[in-house]
């Protein structure tokens, strides 16, 4: 009996998330009409981001116009960012960290490549934090640039604990004088939540005031933003 009740609850929850995703799809399509993003061909869902993810990504790019972007994971979001770069003459740099050389080659055969973008392959390796294993990028510590104002976290493959934790390493040099926004995909998973919690605690320990928001559809996405970007929590 208890098992049946659990299954019913799961079915209700899944239906609710699906309905939310359908609403996000409508909001997304309405938002991009007659903008630079209107003609972007995207394969949304499954391994790629959900409609909630792409709506939030679009709003961050369109409303705040970041000039320096660091992206974990090459894919559909890279297509949207590339189109955004084409529309923004003040854009400076876009660094994509990808774990798989073969996937990079496949992507570049089918998609345009912006001069402002660099795709850097860093193979996935196992790392540890607080005695817990997680998937990270090899030699991520070599990236010393602290000028990024937008961090998109959708790679490498997720981990059960401290998933995609390399962003923590790259943010350690930030100060209260820096303004930036972080977008986590797959925030419905416990590993991403652990990482976000550690990032928030670390930033607040540096006296960096942050604002946060979860947006939920078929999956969840999560924003951490400094004062300049705080209204991203009300998209």
Short mmCIF file of N, CA, C and O in Angstrom, two decimals, residues 2-3 9 15 28 94 120 125 138 146 160 184 188 196 198 221:
data_model
loop_
_atom_site.label_atom_id
_atom_site.label_comp_id
_atom_site.label_asym_id
_atom_site.label_seq_id
_atom_site.Cartn_x
_atom_site.Cartn_y
_atom_site.Cartn_z
N UNK A 2 1.90 1.27 0.85
CA UNK A 2 2.79 2.42 0.94
C UNK A 2 3.51 2.65 -0.39
O UNK A 2 3.67 3.78 -0.85
N UNK A 3 3.92 1.52 -1.02
CA UNK A 3 4.59 1.62 -2.31
C UNK A 3 3.67 2.24 -3.37
O UNK A 3 4.10 3.07 -4.17
N UNK A 9 2.32 9.55 -5.76
CA UNK A 9 2.93 10.85 -5.45
C UNK A 9 3.98 11.20 -6.51
O UNK A 9 4.05 12.34 -6.99
N UNK A 15 3.99 14.89 -13.29
CA UNK A 15 3.00 15.61 -14.10
C UNK A 15 3.09 17.11 -13.85
O UNK A 15 2.99 17.92 -14.79
N UNK A 28 9.36 31.05 -23.10
CA UNK A 28 10.61 31.15 -23.86
C UNK A 28 10.33 31.63 -25.29
O UNK A 28 10.95 32.59 -25.77
N UNK A 94 34.75 34.57 -24.69
CA UNK A 94 33.89 33.43 -24.34
C UNK A 94 34.79 32.20 -24.31
O UNK A 94 35.32 31.78 -25.35
N UNK A 120 38.28 24.96 -25.09
CA UNK A 120 39.46 24.32 -24.50
C UNK A 120 39.07 22.95 -23.96
O UNK A 120 38.17 22.84 -23.12
N UNK A 125 38.42 14.11 -14.98
CA UNK A 125 39.17 13.29 -14.04
C UNK A 125 38.41 13.25 -12.72
O UNK A 125 37.56 14.10 -12.44
N UNK A 138 40.47 18.25 -15.80
CA UNK A 138 41.90 18.17 -15.53
C UNK A 138 42.57 19.54 -15.70
O UNK A 138 42.36 20.22 -16.71
N UNK A 146 39.99 36.17 -13.63
CA UNK A 146 38.88 36.46 -12.71
C UNK A 146 37.93 37.51 -13.29
O UNK A 146 37.06 38.01 -12.58
N UNK A 160 27.45 12.32 -7.86
CA UNK A 160 26.51 12.17 -6.75
C UNK A 160 26.78 13.20 -5.65
O UNK A 160 25.86 13.65 -4.96
N UNK A 184 23.52 27.55 -12.72
CA UNK A 184 23.67 26.10 -12.61
C UNK A 184 22.52 25.40 -13.31
O UNK A 184 21.35 25.69 -13.03
N UNK A 188 18.13 20.23 -9.76
CA UNK A 188 17.24 19.26 -9.11
C UNK A 188 18.02 18.11 -8.50
O UNK A 188 17.47 17.30 -7.75
N UNK A 196 26.49 24.33 -5.00
CA UNK A 196 25.96 25.68 -4.87
C UNK A 196 26.03 26.16 -3.42
O UNK A 196 26.39 27.32 -3.15
N UNK A 198 28.18 25.26 -1.13
CA UNK A 198 29.57 25.55 -0.80
C UNK A 198 30.01 26.86 -1.43
O UNK A 198 30.76 27.64 -0.81
N UNK A 221 16.94 24.94 -12.46
CA UNK A 221 18.15 25.72 -12.64
C UNK A 221 18.26 26.68 -11.46
O UNK A 221 17.26 27.01 -10.81
#
